[in-house]
């Protein structure tokens, strides 16, 4: 598995030339709304994204894309349109916030088990080969050898189903799903060789360097509400990549020192300290177009057990 995350990739918002409106809007909705009952006017969304330099046309395009994806829906037939988060989106956001804020909180329970996939596809099967590799990557597998992929743990159900779906109708293809243990797990021929851990460590270090000055400013009380919204959203938008690219290997397979804890501590400090200020700024920006904004806008925080909950709620 090659992580290939440069310092530029860690920067937020992500795009080749400026913020990615759809990605940014997903982060904002996930961080600051927690009810499908809230009526969200389109102009309020335009104003929110305007804080990040997103144009009105790009904001409306982001709304359309999220509507097509089923994360938001139009309520009624009025003009201008009013949107709401779908129940599916609320469930997804809560789950993802738990994932983002809880990631790295405690070492994984380690049994030494690995799920191993080996497959063979005829040379003419470039398309299914690409599909298999993409599916394996999405399921957290890394390529140990050309057609041998591994992931920590013992749950093989999802990958078995994925391979059935992709390869059952591909003539000449063969595949196996196995449970394995490595005789020399921590050695140079062990599973860590499948991962670009040096690249991942560099990504964590770039994250720390990017936000070190912001942490100092937060500690010194120099971040006002206007800056807090953009800064806090940027930190989360940067951090949220790591749970998806970090395989969360046990400590004995990681190079020392491993920078994830330092990066997580920085993220949590900024995220927690700026939550109320960012929420206040979002309410201020949205209220001219959404009079009920203060009744619906909240912010997620990490609780003592590392599960995210909306601020002011019991979870």
Coordinates of C-alpha atoms in Angstrom, one line a residue:
X1 CA 0.0 0.0 0.0
X2 CA 1.5 3.3 -1.0
X3 CA 0.1 6.2 1.0
X4 CA 1.6 8.9 -1.2
X5 CA 0.3 11.8 0.9
X6 CA 2.4 14.9 0.4
X7 CA 2.3 18.0 2.5
X8 CA 0.2 19.7 -0.1
X9 CA -2.3 16.8 0.1
X10 CA -2.6 17.3 3.8
X11 CA -3.5 21.0 3.3
X12 CA -7.2 21.9 3.4
X13 CA -9.5 22.4 1.6
X14 CA -8.3 19.9 -1.0
X15 CA -8.4 20.7 -4.7
X16 CA -6.0 21.3 -7.5
X17 CA -6.8 25.0 -7.4
X18 CA -8.5 26.2 -4.3
X19 CA -11.2 24.7 -2.0
X20 CA -13.3 21.7 -3.1
X21 CA -16.9 23.0 -2.5
X22 CA -18.5 19.6 -2.4
X23 CA -16.0 18.2 0.0
X24 CA -16.0 21.3 2.1
X25 CA -19.8 21.4 2.3
X26 CA -19.9 17.8 3.4
X27 CA -17.5 18.7 6.3
X28 CA -19.6 21.7 7.3
X29 CA -22.9 19.8 7.3
X30 CA -21.3 16.9 9.2
X31 CA -19.7 19.1 11.8
X32 CA -22.5 21.6 12.5
X33 CA -25.9 20.0 11.8
X34 CA -27.4 17.0 13.5
X35 CA -31.1 16.9 12.5
X36 CA -33.0 16.1 9.4
X37 CA -35.8 18.3 10.6
X38 CA -33.8 21.5 10.0
X39 CA -34.9 23.5 6.9
X40 CA -31.7 24.8 5.3
X41 CA -32.2 27.6 2.8
X42 CA -30.0 27.6 -0.3
X43 CA -28.8 31.1 0.4
X44 CA -27.7 30.1 3.9
X45 CA -25.5 27.5 2.3
X46 CA -24.1 30.0 -0.2
X47 CA -23.2 32.3 2.8
X48 CA -21.6 29.5 4.7
X49 CA -19.3 28.5 1.8
X50 CA -18.6 32.1 1.1
X51 CA -16.6 32.2 4.3
X52 CA -14.2 29.9 2.6
X53 CA -14.0 31.9 -0.7
X54 CA -16.5 29.7 -2.5
X55 CA -18.5 31.5 -5.2
X56 CA -22.3 31.3 -5.3
X57 CA -22.3 29.3 -8.5
X58 CA -19.8 26.8 -7.0
X59 CA -21.9 26.6 -3.8
X60 CA -25.0 25.8 -5.7
X61 CA -23.2 23.2 -7.8
X62 CA -22.1 21.5 -4.5
X63 CA -25.7 21.5 -3.3
X64 CA -26.8 19.8 -6.5
X65 CA -24.1 17.2 -6.3
X66 CA -24.9 16.3 -2.7
X67 CA -28.6 16.1 -3.6
X68 CA -27.7 13.6 -6.3
X69 CA -25.7 11.6 -3.8
X70 CA -28.7 11.5 -1.5
X71 CA -27.0 13.3 1.4
X72 CA -29.4 16.2 1.2
X73 CA -32.9 16.6 -0.3
X74 CA -35.1 19.4 -1.3
X75 CA -38.1 20.1 0.9
X76 CA -41.2 21.2 -0.8
X77 CA -41.4 23.0 -4.1
X78 CA -40.8 26.6 -3.0
X79 CA -38.3 29.0 -4.6
X80 CA -35.6 29.5 -3.6
X81 CA -35.2 25.9 -2.6
X82 CA -35.0 24.7 1.0
X83 CA -32.9 21.7 1.7
X84 CA -32.6 19.2 4.6
X85 CA -30.2 16.5 5.6
X86 CA -31.6 13.0 4.9
X87 CA -31.8 10.5 7.8
X88 CA -29.2 8.5 5.9
X89 CA -26.9 11.5 5.9
X90 CA -27.4 12.1 9.7
X91 CA -26.5 8.5 10.4
X92 CA -23.5 8.7 8.2
X93 CA -22.3 11.9 9.7
X94 CA -22.6 10.6 13.3
X95 CA -20.7 7.4 12.4
X96 CA -18.0 9.3 10.5
X97 CA -17.6 11.9 13.3
X98 CA -17.2 9.0 15.8
X99 CA -14.6 7.5 13.4
X100 CA -12.7 10.7 12.9
X101 CA -12.6 11.9 16.5
X102 CA -12.1 8.5 18.1
X103 CA -9.4 7.3 15.7
X104 CA -6.1 6.7 17.4
X105 CA -7.6 7.0 20.9
X106 CA -6.5 3.6 22.0
X107 CA -4.3 0.8 20.5
X108 CA -6.1 -1.7 18.4
X109 CA -6.8 -5.1 20.0
X110 CA -4.3 -7.3 18.4
X111 CA -4.6 -11.0 17.8
X112 CA -2.0 -11.5 15.1
X113 CA -4.7 -12.4 12.5
X114 CA -4.6 -11.1 8.9
X115 CA -7.1 -11.6 6.1
X116 CA -5.2 -12.6 3.0
X117 CA -6.6 -12.5 -0.6
X118 CA -4.9 -14.1 -3.6
X119 CA -6.3 -13.9 -7.1
X120 CA -5.5 -14.7 -10.7
X121 CA -7.1 -13.1 -13.7
X122 CA -6.4 -13.8 -17.4
X123 CA -4.2 -11.2 -19.1
X124 CA -7.3 -10.1 -21.1
X125 CA -9.0 -9.1 -17.9
X126 CA -7.6 -5.7 -17.3
X127 CA -10.9 -4.1 -16.4
X128 CA -11.9 -6.7 -13.7
X129 CA -8.3 -6.6 -12.4
X130 CA -8.5 -2.9 -11.9
X131 CA -12.0 -3.3 -10.3
X132 CA -10.6 -5.9 -7.9
X133 CA -7.7 -3.7 -6.8
X134 CA -10.0 -0.7 -6.3
X135 CA -12.4 -2.8 -4.2
X136 CA -9.6 -4.2 -2.1
X137 CA -8.1 -0.8 -1.4
X138 CA -11.5 0.5 -0.4
X139 CA -11.8 -2.4 2.1
X140 CA -8.5 -1.5 3.7
X141 CA -6.3 -4.1 2.0
X142 CA -2.7 -3.5 0.9
X143 CA -0.7 -5.3 -1.7
X144 CA 2.0 -7.4 -0.2
X145 CA 2.9 -9.0 -3.5
X146 CA 1.6 -8.7 -7.1
X147 CA -1.7 -10.6 -6.5
X148 CA -1.5 -11.1 -2.7
X149 CA -3.3 -8.5 -0.6
X150 CA -3.6 -8.3 3.2
X151 CA -5.4 -6.5 5.9
X152 CA -5.2 -6.8 9.7
X153 CA -8.1 -8.6 11.5
X154 CA -10.2 -11.6 10.8
X155 CA -13.4 -10.3 9.2
X156 CA -13.4 -11.8 5.7
X157 CA -17.1 -11.4 4.9
X158 CA -17.0 -8.1 3.0
X159 CA -14.1 -9.0 0.8
X160 CA -15.5 -12.5 0.0
X161 CA -18.7 -10.9 -1.2
X162 CA -16.9 -8.3 -3.2
X163 CA -14.8 -10.9 -5.0
X164 CA -17.9 -12.9 -5.8
X165 CA -19.6 -9.9 -7.2
X166 CA -16.6 -8.9 -9.4
X167 CA -15.1 -12.2 -10.5
X168 CA -17.9 -14.9 -10.6
X169 CA -18.6 -14.1 -14.2
X170 CA -15.0 -13.6 -15.4
X171 CA -13.9 -16.6 -17.3
X172 CA -10.6 -18.1 -16.1
X173 CA -10.4 -16.1 -12.9
X174 CA -9.5 -17.7 -9.6
X175 CA -9.3 -16.3 -6.1
X176 CA -9.0 -17.3 -2.5
X177 CA -9.6 -15.7 0.8
X178 CA -7.5 -17.0 3.7
X179 CA -6.8 -16.3 7.3
X180 CA -3.0 -16.0 8.0
X181 CA -0.4 -15.4 10.7
X182 CA 3.2 -14.3 9.9
X183 CA 6.1 -16.3 11.3
X184 CA 8.2 -13.1 11.3
X185 CA 5.6 -10.5 11.7
X186 CA 7.9 -7.7 12.7
X187 CA 10.7 -8.6 10.3
X188 CA 11.6 -7.2 6.8
X189 CA 9.5 -10.0 5.2
X190 CA 6.5 -9.3 7.4
X191 CA 3.2 -7.4 6.6
X192 CA 4.6 -3.9 7.3
X193 CA 6.4 -4.2 3.9
X194 CA 3.0 -3.8 2.3
X195 CA 2.6 -0.3 3.6
X196 CA 4.3 3.0 2.9
X197 CA 4.7 3.8 6.6
X198 CA 7.4 6.4 5.9
X199 CA 5.0 8.3 3.7
X200 CA 2.3 8.1 6.3
X201 CA 4.6 9.4 9.0
X202 CA 5.6 12.3 6.7
X203 CA 1.9 13.1 6.3
X204 CA 1.4 13.2 10.0
X205 CA 4.5 15.4 10.5
X206 CA 3.3 17.8 7.7
X207 CA -0.1 18.0 9.5
X208 CA 1.6 18.9 12.8
X209 CA 3.8 21.5 11.0
X210 CA 0.9 23.1 9.2
X211 CA -1.2 23.7 12.3
X212 CA 1.5 24.3 15.0
X213 CA 1.2 28.1 14.8
X214 CA -2.6 27.8 15.0
X215 CA -2.3 25.9 18.2
X216 CA -0.1 28.6 19.7
X217 CA -2.7 31.2 18.6
X218 CA -5.5 29.2 20.2
X219 CA -3.6 28.8 23.5
X220 CA -2.9 32.6 23.5
X221 CA -6.6 33.4 22.9
X222 CA -5.8 35.1 19.6
X223 CA -8.4 33.3 17.4
X224 CA -11.7 35.1 17.0
X225 CA -15.0 33.7 15.8
X226 CA -14.4 34.7 12.2
X227 CA -11.1 32.9 12.0
X228 CA -12.3 30.0 14.2
X229 CA -14.8 28.7 11.7
X230 CA -12.3 28.5 8.8
X231 CA -9.5 27.2 11.0
X232 CA -11.5 24.5 12.8
X233 CA -13.1 23.3 9.6
X234 CA -9.7 23.2 7.9
X235 CA -8.2 21.1 10.8
X236 CA -11.0 18.6 10.6
X237 CA -10.9 18.5 6.9
X238 CA -7.2 17.7 7.0
X239 CA -7.5 15.1 9.9
X240 CA -10.4 13.2 8.4
X241 CA -8.1 11.7 5.7
X242 CA -5.9 9.9 8.2
X243 CA -8.5 7.3 9.5
X244 CA -9.0 6.3 5.9
X245 CA -5.3 5.9 4.9
X246 CA -3.8 4.8 8.2
X247 CA -4.1 1.0 8.6
X248 CA -3.9 1.3 12.4
X249 CA -1.2 -1.3 12.8
X250 CA -0.1 -2.5 16.2
X251 CA 2.8 -0.6 17.7
X252 CA 5.4 -3.3 17.2
X253 CA 5.0 -3.0 13.4
X254 CA 5.4 0.8 13.4
X255 CA 8.7 2.8 13.2
X256 CA 9.5 4.7 16.3
X257 CA 8.8 7.4 17.1
X258 CA 5.4 7.3 15.5
X259 CA 3.8 10.8 15.1
X260 CA 0.1 9.9 15.1
X261 CA -0.5 10.6 18.7
X262 CA 1.1 14.1 18.5
X263 CA -1.0 14.8 15.4
X264 CA -4.2 13.7 17.2
X265 CA -3.5 15.7 20.3
X266 CA -3.0 18.8 18.2
X267 CA -6.2 18.2 16.3
X268 CA -8.3 17.6 19.4
X269 CA -6.9 20.6 21.2
X270 CA -7.8 23.0 18.3
X271 CA -11.1 21.2 17.5
X272 CA -12.3 21.4 21.1
X273 CA -11.1 24.9 21.9
X274 CA -12.7 26.5 18.8
X275 CA -16.0 24.6 18.7
X276 CA -18.2 27.3 20.4
X277 CA -16.6 30.1 18.5
X278 CA -17.0 28.4 15.1
X279 CA -20.6 27.6 15.9
X280 CA -21.3 31.2 16.8
X281 CA -19.7 32.4 13.5
X282 CA -21.7 30.0 11.4
X283 CA -24.9 31.1 13.2
X284 CA -24.0 34.7 12.5
X285 CA -23.3 34.1 8.8
X286 CA -26.4 32.0 8.2
X287 CA -29.0 33.9 10.2
X288 CA -29.7 36.7 7.7
X289 CA -31.0 33.9 5.3
X290 CA -32.1 31.4 7.9
X291 CA -33.7 33.0 11.0
X292 CA -33.9 29.7 12.8
X293 CA -30.2 29.0 12.4
X294 CA -29.3 29.2 16.1
X295 CA -31.9 26.5 16.9
X296 CA -30.3 24.0 14.6
X297 CA -26.6 24.7 14.3
X298 CA -24.4 22.8 16.8
X299 CA -20.9 21.4 16.8
X300 CA -19.5 18.0 17.5
X301 CA -16.9 17.4 20.1
X302 CA -15.0 14.4 21.4
X303 CA -16.4 13.1 24.7
X304 CA -14.4 11.4 27.4
X305 CA -14.9 8.0 25.8
X306 CA -13.7 9.4 22.5
X307 CA -17.1 9.1 20.9
X308 CA -18.2 12.4 19.2
X309 CA -21.4 14.0 20.4
X310 CA -23.1 17.3 19.5
X311 CA -22.2 19.9 22.0
X312 CA -24.8 20.5 24.7
X313 CA -26.4 17.0 24.1
X314 CA -26.1 13.8 26.0
X315 CA -25.1 11.8 22.9

